[in-house]
Amino acid sequence: MKTTYAALMGLRGQLHFDAIESPALAGNALGDPARRPVIVYTPPGYDAGGSNRFPVLYCLHGYTGDALGLLAARPWERNVAQWMDRLIADETMPHALLVLVDGFTRLGGSQYVDSVHNGDYATYVIRDVIGHVDARYRTIAREGGRAVLGKSSGGFGAMHLVMEHPGTFAAFASHSGDSYFRYAAPPAFPTVQRTLEAHAYSLGAFVSAFEAKHKRHQSEYVTMEMLGYASAYSPRSRTAFDLDMPFDLRSGELREEVFARWVAFDPVERVASHEAQLKRLRFRYLDCGRRDEYGLDIGARLVSERMRECGLEVRHEEFDDDHRNVGYRYEVSLPALADVLDKEL
Amino acid sequence: MKTTYAALMGLRGQLHFDAIESPALAGNALGDPARRPVIVYTPPGYDAGGSNRFPVLYCLHGYTGDALGLLAARPWERNVAQWMDRLIADETMPHALLVLVDGFTRLGGSQYVDSVHNGDYATYVIRDVIGHVDARYRTIAREGGRAVLGKSSGGFGAMHLVMEHPGTFAAFASHSGDSYFRYAAPPAFPTVQRTLEAHAYSLGAFVSAFEAKHKRHQSEYVTMEMLGYASAYSPRSRTAFDLDMPFDLRSGELREEVFARWVAFDPVERVASHEAQLKRLRFRYLDCGRRDEYGLDIGARLVSERMRECGLEVRHEEFDDDHRNVGYRYEVSLPALADVLDKEL
Amino acid sequence: MKTTYAALMGLRGQLHFDAIESPALAGNALGDPARRPVIVYTPPGYDAGGSNRFPVLYCLHGYTGDALGLLAARPWERNVAQWMDRLIADETMPHALLVLVDGFTRLGGSQYVDSVHNGDYATYVIRDVIGHVDARYRTIAREGGRAVLGKSSGGFGAMHLVMEHPGTFAAFASHSGDSYFRYAAPPAFPTVQRTLEAHAYSLGAFVSAFEAKHKRHQSEYVTMEMLGYASAYSPRSRTAFDLDMPFDLRSGELREEVFARWVAFDPVERVASHEAQLKRLRFRYLDCGRRDEYGLDIGARLVSERMRECGLEVRHEEFDDDHRNVGYRYEVSLPALADVLDKEL
Amino acid sequence: MKTTYAALMGLRGQLHFDAIESPALAGNALGDPARRPVIVYTPPGYDAGGSNRFPVLYCLHGYTGDALGLLAARPWERNVAQWMDRLIADETMPHALLVLVDGFTRLGGSQYVDSVHNGDYATYVIRDVIGHVDARYRTIAREGGRAVLGKSSGGFGAMHLVMEHPGTFAAFASHSGDSYFRYAAPPAFPTVQRTLEAHAYSLGAFVSAFEAKHKRHQSEYVTMEMLGYASAYSPRSRTAFDLDMPFDLRSGELREEVFARWVAFDPVERVASHEAQLKRLRFRYLDCGRRDEYGLDIGARLVSERMRECGLEVRHEEFDDDHRNVGYRYEVSLPALADVLDKEL
């Protein structure tokens, strides 16, 4: 008997493994492929040749993740596709498509922003990924038919995209999304300084050594993470590893002017200046565990507070957990997002 | 563009997602499905209609894993299929098939043994899985064309199967395989006693509570693990959760007679009595990290020592690592296993 | 102004820093001093020249501790002398003396047993320490006037002394005391084997390296701990480091015959054969945290169960804590012990 | 035989337990005692009635420590008095006195600064403690005869005192001293916000609950630590717990204007403005482990860099360790400090 990857995960719906060639990512400094997977979940009864059209949820993975990683199946847990499939089967949410977006880079993640160094990942999502999905699937191909969500860096990406690309999505959900960088990032800088010093302050030497290892220490993952953020928030040029780090490589001292470039991407800082973009959304959702190791619960509080100060409604939830394995929160966000989107009968 | 799961993992070869209906697993106490996936990797150039036949490596996952889990793709690492594909592309090993075997149960794993409670997982592998593969793929369908390997509980399974089912495989590799239960298991018993006491000593109540949770504590995983072992080594009947635990549920005292049933499965104890079965193997491989949290490095030393005492050659390697994420050891075992198997020209 | 160490700890009573020369410890293999401190706490109003006599509580420190260590003052906590002083001031317990006994060795602790290798620490306590205290202080110098207590290895020592030296103490308290060695000890053996292998299997080489270091790794402390136990439970001779380890130094395999010598000291095993000695006690007390890292809660349950099977009453308490910093349990044990001892009016 | 606390610690010299009544601490908000211990180590041969005078090293303990804590004896380690005694015995350093200063408060520590809330701990050290020592001991009672050192908050205190009270000390040593607060403090703020929220944002309620507990969680210690810093750096009044916290209690957002008050105490920030005070020192010493959990190695680098930018010589050392148990560094600092001080023949 033949089966499918979707069936092995217990899905009643189908998975479609597509690939697109993204002009937005062509010629990037890291040599990351412009050809990217687009994985599409369609619910039971989806008929590519039918007349029904469906709303679409775009899911963005976190740092060190990729599109495939969103499909990883852990025993006794459900990934985002398994949750969606289950919630549809239970009639807890309406039929909708789910698109798993790939934002991985050689430095572990793009943060879904346009970067002179990494390539234009925001443009890639908004134009290339959505363009493909709307062209090939029976979608409700308009703002009212789309929402975006993600966890950690994916939550950041969701907030970034609704603020920078208004008119694309009608709702967002950020699970433990990167925010309030003042707390989230600097605690890592001493570790990163030490690690880079061990590689003679050469980012490229560090990356090469990292890639050559069978196994990496936690401090090495943290270092790569900060390189990933620098490649998104403070790149210098299209030359590989030509990044401004937010601290002096030799002394470790904070470089305020570079860190200010990071903070300019902080959702907390951007709400006020993006009030109009946020206002057109039908639904805004943030949650975070109250033991989040990066203090992102504070960030979610502040983003929510800033939105309310602008007169915007926001659904903000907290729960007793840390940053890891909070995929069970999709049970809350997926129906809430789908509920506000346009449907066709 | 369409792509495939295999392509997304960067494979040059193909993945085949099959399913079989296993009589050996029918009617098990846990209600686990008798229908199981069999995932087959075929190398580039494999032609189902051709005349070439290939040796087959059977890979067994560890506790809490399943067949799909062996395909999980982690950034900067390779899973067993990615290693195999790469080693074949590099001509470091000959063309061969790789079969990912599923041994998951509701209690987290079967240890690949025949159990009145769980179902006959050894028989299932030997008869049902291999039967399917030999029937559907161009295999060298004989002892000389098969090897078995695995990590952790999968390494145990590999050793169990070559000892209990001689004539099936010509070689085995055990990575950090379960052994020397005297060190590996009892350290968990106090934790398990405390956890089960919190569920009024009811194994079923614990399992139900475990399954209902969004997230589990480490002590709960450890408890489930010991239930899994009891279901394999000391089951009482075909009634769900009717297991003998190796300690008194109320006092926590070791039950020597039950633990003796576990130890009877310990590879260290079985080498001497299975000398003939082990002797017919062409190749025996064990490795383990010297910081293994379960002390399985001691087990690997003892299994190797016992084999040498029987005059058997064994390749035994140690490395500086713990129990987690040692998949890079496949780089050593896969070519070594494939090299000793029959080939067809 | 002059003050005193006792006053700095906030004591209303006095501390007396004595020293004795113990024949029982003379000529030991480790070169540990036969001259030992005996620290005596006397309550407010104690008059060395008066006619009142007081019951005495003997307190035994844990592994890696010493008499002085029992006086370590941690902010927001109380040590045993501070508890005693406070409980007497509150009239929660009667006036009594507290003696802090020193059982430290070069290997971190004596377990308070007579050892051909370490010296006769049980004899030292029973004869030399008590002899000194009864000679110099106004004690009720008889069984009915003495109790013994301790934490961890000190709790073990308390149980050991009441069983091996009946007629000395009328009561004991064991806080998280070493017991059920089957769970407590073997989990450390793989670590110890690895550490000793790094010193070419030489115990002496390990100890020298340990002592020469500025700072030691946790695995090195664990190794020293097991050497300490071997020096108490399985010494070979009066030559330094001539100990039988309970596992094969090269393979790590359990040496059952050596471990049996350890288990012969296990309180769980000794209750039945020491029923008469235990019966003459007026009070038996054990407690342990239910998250004890060494599983000593199971040990305390089993010792208590064994005593009850002999028809002996025992006060057995459990609490929600681990093995560290449970000194607050003295609040329970000190009054309970003092209450059963003889008083003079 | 009688012995002494000093002898029990193996000292050849003597310990003097004094107490003083400090006007600087009288009437503080926390109700901490104005009567404080002053513990003085005198080397072998010290003669209170003789004509020789000695230089004095003043040692400041870290956060949660006190004067007595500096005398805690850990097996296989040496405390500051044991190091001093040993170095003098080895003739590695000249004869000198060592004074253990007490700076503990109900909130865990004073940082040795004058605070409207806590009392004037800098004044207390400079005037009351030194006044007492110079009055009662045979000291070289002038700047050239005094040095100050400490670890962690004690290292901070050393730097604070030499900058704010020039003319008192001729040298300082800071071991893993608090500095570069931008990295050291904010990582704790999310934890503190969560903890205080659980006490309805009442600092007093938190402190009372903390004090009433038998055992505290790590997050509670961290919270107390930040209260301690606020009581030193950003007190509001002489009313207990009337402190400005550097973040909004409800949202957790950084309060820049309060944190600026903390940063005004940061040694990194103060070097330039205290160049004259630092210039008069004969010797400046900083060290820190390169795995310091608070990133204080970066702080030590920056303080040293700032001093060198002012043309000041500084001895700056790094070592491979974290923040805990680095007392072995006294072996370096004690002789280096004593060497530059005035001696009398």
Short mmCIF file of C-alpha atoms in Angstrom, two decimals, chain C residues 59-327:
data_model
loop_
_atom_site.label_atom_id
_atom_site.label_comp_id
_atom_site.label_asym_id
_atom_site.label_seq_id
_atom_site.Cartn_x
_atom_site.Cartn_y
_atom_site.Cartn_z
CA CYS C 59 24.75 16.53 65.40
CA LEU C 60 26.61 14.83 62.54
CA HIS C 61 27.37 16.76 59.35
CA GLY C 62 26.96 15.44 55.83
CA TYR C 63 29.45 14.41 53.19
CA THR C 64 31.97 17.20 52.35
CA GLY C 65 30.97 18.91 55.57
CA ASP C 66 32.81 19.29 58.82
CA ALA C 67 32.03 20.56 62.31
CA LEU C 68 32.77 24.13 61.31
CA GLY C 69 30.57 23.79 58.27
CA LEU C 70 27.59 23.16 60.55
CA LEU C 71 28.10 26.73 61.78
CA ALA C 72 28.08 28.31 58.34
CA ALA C 73 25.59 31.15 58.41
CA ARG C 74 23.55 31.74 55.29
CA PRO C 75 21.42 34.84 54.96
CA TRP C 76 17.72 34.22 55.54
CA GLU C 77 18.42 30.72 56.84
CA ARG C 78 19.37 29.20 60.19
CA ASN C 79 22.00 26.59 60.86
CA VAL C 80 21.45 23.87 63.45
CA ALA C 81 22.84 25.99 66.30
CA GLN C 82 20.73 28.95 65.30
CA TRP C 83 17.63 26.75 65.18
CA MET C 84 18.39 25.25 68.57
CA ASP C 85 19.00 28.67 70.12
CA ARG C 86 15.81 30.03 68.64
CA LEU C 87 13.66 27.05 69.65
CA ILE C 88 14.96 27.25 73.21
CA ALA C 89 14.32 30.99 73.32
CA ASP C 90 10.78 30.39 72.07
CA GLU C 91 10.35 27.69 74.73
CA THR C 92 9.49 25.31 71.95
CA MET C 93 12.06 22.92 73.29
CA PRO C 94 13.72 22.35 76.65
CA HIS C 95 17.24 23.52 77.45
CA ALA C 96 19.81 21.12 76.07
CA LEU C 97 23.36 21.06 74.78
CA LEU C 98 24.21 20.61 71.13
CA VAL C 99 27.47 19.03 70.09
CA LEU C 100 28.80 19.43 66.56
CA VAL C 101 30.85 16.39 65.68
CA ASP C 102 33.61 16.41 63.09
CA GLY C 103 33.81 13.43 60.74
CA PHE C 104 35.64 14.90 57.76
CA THR C 105 38.38 13.00 55.96
CA ARG C 106 40.67 13.71 53.07
CA LEU C 107 38.14 11.87 50.92
CA GLY C 108 35.33 14.12 52.06
CA GLY C 109 33.77 12.13 54.87
CA SER C 110 33.92 9.05 57.07
CA GLN C 111 30.26 8.03 57.18
CA TYR C 112 30.97 7.70 60.92
CA VAL C 113 31.94 4.06 60.58
CA ASP C 114 35.00 2.19 61.82
CA SER C 115 37.24 1.64 58.81
CA VAL C 116 40.62 -0.04 58.60
CA HIS C 117 41.53 2.61 56.06
CA ASN C 118 40.06 5.83 57.48
CA GLY C 119 40.24 5.16 61.19
CA ASP C 120 37.49 4.18 63.59
CA TYR C 121 35.05 7.04 63.34
CA ALA C 122 32.21 5.27 65.11
CA THR C 123 34.44 4.49 68.06
CA TYR C 124 35.75 8.04 67.95
CA VAL C 125 32.25 9.47 68.29
CA ILE C 126 31.00 7.03 70.89
CA ARG C 127 34.08 6.92 73.07
CA ASP C 128 36.25 9.95 72.40
CA VAL C 129 33.76 12.70 71.59
CA ILE C 130 31.09 11.67 74.08
CA GLY C 131 33.76 10.97 76.66
CA HIS C 132 35.08 14.48 76.31
CA VAL C 133 31.67 16.11 76.45
CA ASP C 134 30.53 14.15 79.48
CA ALA C 135 33.80 14.95 81.21
CA ARG C 136 33.79 18.68 80.56
CA TYR C 137 30.16 19.71 80.44
CA ARG C 138 27.24 19.36 82.77
CA THR C 139 25.52 16.59 80.82
CA ILE C 140 23.08 13.89 81.70
CA ALA C 141 25.75 11.36 81.00
CA ARG C 142 23.67 8.31 80.15
CA GLU C 143 21.70 6.81 77.28
CA GLY C 144 18.54 8.60 78.40
CA GLY C 145 20.28 11.94 78.12
CA ARG C 146 21.59 11.63 74.58
CA ALA C 147 20.23 11.75 71.06
CA VAL C 148 21.96 11.81 67.70
CA LEU C 149 20.89 13.45 64.50
CA GLY C 150 22.21 14.48 61.14
CA LYS C 151 21.49 15.24 57.52
CA SER C 152 22.45 13.15 54.52
CA SER C 153 25.60 11.21 55.51
CA GLY C 154 24.98 12.57 59.00
CA GLY C 155 21.54 10.95 59.00
CA PHE C 156 23.19 7.72 57.94
CA GLY C 157 25.71 8.12 60.75
CA ALA C 158 22.91 8.60 63.26
CA MET C 159 21.25 5.38 62.18
CA HIS C 160 24.55 3.55 62.06
CA LEU C 161 25.51 4.58 65.58
CA VAL C 162 22.20 3.67 67.22
CA MET C 163 22.32 0.26 65.60
CA GLU C 164 25.98 -0.52 66.24
CA HIS C 165 26.37 1.11 69.64
CA PRO C 166 23.20 0.42 71.59
CA GLY C 167 23.02 1.97 75.01
CA THR C 168 24.55 5.24 73.91
CA PHE C 169 21.62 7.22 72.53
CA ALA C 170 17.92 7.16 73.36
CA ALA C 171 16.74 8.63 70.06
CA PHE C 172 17.85 9.51 66.57
CA ALA C 173 16.77 11.73 63.71
CA SER C 174 17.81 11.18 60.13
CA HIS C 175 17.18 14.01 57.68
CA SER C 176 17.50 12.83 54.08
CA GLY C 177 19.82 10.16 55.39
CA ASP C 178 21.80 7.86 53.11
CA SER C 179 19.86 4.67 52.60
CA TYR C 180 18.70 2.25 49.97
CA PHE C 181 22.10 2.26 48.34
CA ARG C 182 20.70 0.31 45.38
CA TYR C 183 19.17 3.56 44.15
CA ALA C 184 21.49 6.10 45.71
CA ALA C 185 24.92 4.90 44.60
CA PRO C 186 25.04 3.10 41.22
CA PRO C 187 23.79 6.08 39.17
CA ALA C 188 27.16 7.69 39.93
CA PHE C 189 29.32 4.76 38.86
CA PRO C 190 29.56 5.54 35.12
CA THR C 191 30.70 9.06 35.95
CA VAL C 192 33.27 7.78 38.41
CA GLN C 193 34.58 5.20 35.98
CA ARG C 194 35.12 7.88 33.34
CA THR C 195 36.84 10.20 35.77
CA LEU C 196 39.17 7.54 37.12
CA GLU C 197 40.00 6.35 33.63
CA ALA C 198 41.21 9.89 32.95
CA HIS C 199 43.65 9.34 35.82
CA ALA C 200 44.85 5.98 34.55
CA TYR C 201 42.65 4.20 37.11
CA SER C 202 44.78 5.49 39.96
CA LEU C 203 42.72 6.63 42.94
CA GLY C 204 45.70 8.39 44.41
CA ALA C 205 46.42 10.23 41.19
CA PHE C 206 42.82 11.39 41.05
CA VAL C 207 42.88 12.63 44.65
CA SER C 208 46.12 14.51 44.12
CA ALA C 209 44.82 16.16 40.99
CA PHE C 210 41.58 17.01 42.74
CA GLU C 211 43.37 18.64 45.62
CA ALA C 212 45.65 20.63 43.33
CA LYS C 213 42.80 22.22 41.41
CA HIS C 214 41.39 25.64 42.08
CA LYS C 215 37.95 24.49 41.12
CA ARG C 216 36.43 21.09 40.46
CA HIS C 217 33.81 19.87 38.09
CA GLN C 218 30.65 18.24 39.40
CA SER C 219 31.85 14.89 38.04
CA GLU C 220 34.98 15.22 40.16
CA TYR C 221 32.96 15.84 43.31
CA VAL C 222 30.86 12.78 42.53
CA THR C 223 34.00 10.75 42.07
CA MET C 224 35.43 11.88 45.38
CA GLU C 225 32.12 11.05 47.03
CA MET C 226 32.27 7.47 45.83
CA LEU C 227 35.87 7.18 46.99
CA GLY C 228 34.67 8.40 50.35
CA TYR C 229 32.03 5.71 50.49
CA ALA C 230 34.49 3.03 49.40
CA SER C 231 36.87 4.14 52.13
CA ALA C 232 34.09 3.55 54.65
CA TYR C 233 32.31 0.51 53.24
CA SER C 234 34.89 -1.41 51.24
CA PRO C 235 38.42 -0.54 52.36
CA ARG C 236 41.14 -3.05 51.68
CA SER C 237 43.88 -2.06 54.05
CA ARG C 238 45.50 0.70 56.03
CA THR C 239 47.41 1.81 52.91
CA ALA C 240 46.21 5.09 51.46
CA PHE C 241 43.72 4.65 48.61
CA ASP C 242 43.79 0.88 48.92
CA LEU C 243 40.05 0.55 48.40
CA ASP C 244 37.76 -1.83 46.57
CA MET C 245 35.60 0.10 44.17
CA PRO C 246 32.14 -1.37 43.51
CA PHE C 247 32.74 -1.53 39.77
CA ASP C 248 35.49 -2.71 37.52
CA LEU C 249 37.77 0.24 36.98
CA ARG C 250 38.36 -0.53 33.32
CA SER C 251 34.97 -1.70 32.07
CA GLY C 252 32.71 -0.03 34.60
CA GLU C 253 30.89 -3.28 35.29
CA LEU C 254 29.29 -3.59 38.70
CA ARG C 255 31.33 -5.73 41.08
CA GLU C 256 28.50 -7.41 42.93
CA GLU C 257 30.69 -8.76 45.71
CA VAL C 258 32.05 -5.31 46.52
CA PHE C 259 28.70 -3.61 46.22
CA ALA C 260 27.35 -6.24 48.61
CA ARG C 261 29.80 -4.88 51.19
CA TRP C 262 28.31 -1.44 50.67
CA VAL C 263 24.77 -2.76 50.91
CA ALA C 264 25.66 -4.45 54.19
CA PHE C 265 25.87 -0.93 55.59
CA ASP C 266 22.51 0.11 54.12
CA PRO C 267 20.10 1.01 56.94
CA VAL C 268 17.27 -0.61 54.98
CA GLU C 269 19.08 -3.94 55.20
CA ARG C 270 20.00 -3.65 58.83
CA VAL C 271 16.72 -2.95 60.57
CA ALA C 272 15.67 -6.57 60.86
CA SER C 273 18.99 -7.73 62.26
CA HIS C 274 19.18 -4.78 64.66
CA GLU C 275 15.65 -4.96 65.96
CA ALA C 276 16.77 -5.24 69.57
CA GLN C 277 19.05 -2.25 69.34
CA LEU C 278 16.36 -0.16 67.69
CA LYS C 279 13.72 -1.31 70.12
CA ARG C 280 15.46 0.23 73.11
CA LEU C 281 15.23 3.69 71.53
CA ARG C 282 12.56 6.01 72.83
CA PHE C 283 12.14 7.80 69.51
CA ARG C 284 12.95 7.16 65.87
CA TYR C 285 12.65 9.92 63.30
CA LEU C 286 13.23 10.00 59.54
CA ASP C 287 12.28 12.53 56.94
CA CYS C 288 13.19 13.26 53.34
CA GLY C 289 12.13 15.53 50.51
CA ARG C 290 10.09 13.90 47.79
CA ARG C 291 12.36 15.30 45.12
CA ASP C 292 15.57 14.02 46.65
CA GLU C 293 18.10 13.64 43.83
CA TYR C 294 19.49 10.47 45.34
CA GLY C 295 16.11 8.81 45.85
CA LEU C 296 16.65 8.89 49.61
CA ASP C 297 12.93 9.42 50.07
CA ILE C 298 12.51 5.83 48.95
CA GLY C 299 15.18 4.85 51.47
CA ALA C 300 13.40 6.67 54.29
CA ARG C 301 10.16 4.96 53.36
CA LEU C 302 11.81 1.56 53.39
CA VAL C 303 13.64 2.04 56.68
CA SER C 304 10.39 3.20 58.24
CA GLU C 305 8.48 0.30 56.75
CA ARG C 306 11.05 -2.18 58.01
CA MET C 307 10.85 -0.74 61.50
CA ARG C 308 7.08 -0.94 61.53
CA GLU C 309 7.29 -4.51 60.36
CA CYS C 310 9.31 -5.11 63.55
CA GLY C 311 6.57 -3.50 65.58
CA LEU C 312 8.56 -0.36 66.18
CA GLU C 313 7.02 3.07 66.10
CA VAL C 314 8.69 5.57 63.82
CA ARG C 315 7.95 9.15 62.92
CA HIS C 316 8.36 9.46 59.20
CA GLU C 317 7.74 12.70 57.34
CA GLU C 318 7.99 13.73 53.73
CA PHE C 319 8.07 17.20 52.28
CA ASP C 320 8.19 18.90 48.91
CA ASP C 321 11.87 19.62 48.43
CA ASP C 322 15.10 18.22 47.10
CA HIS C 323 18.30 17.22 48.91
CA ARG C 324 19.81 20.68 49.36
CA ASN C 325 19.36 23.23 52.11
CA VAL C 326 16.74 21.41 54.11
CA GLY C 327 18.11 22.68 57.42
#
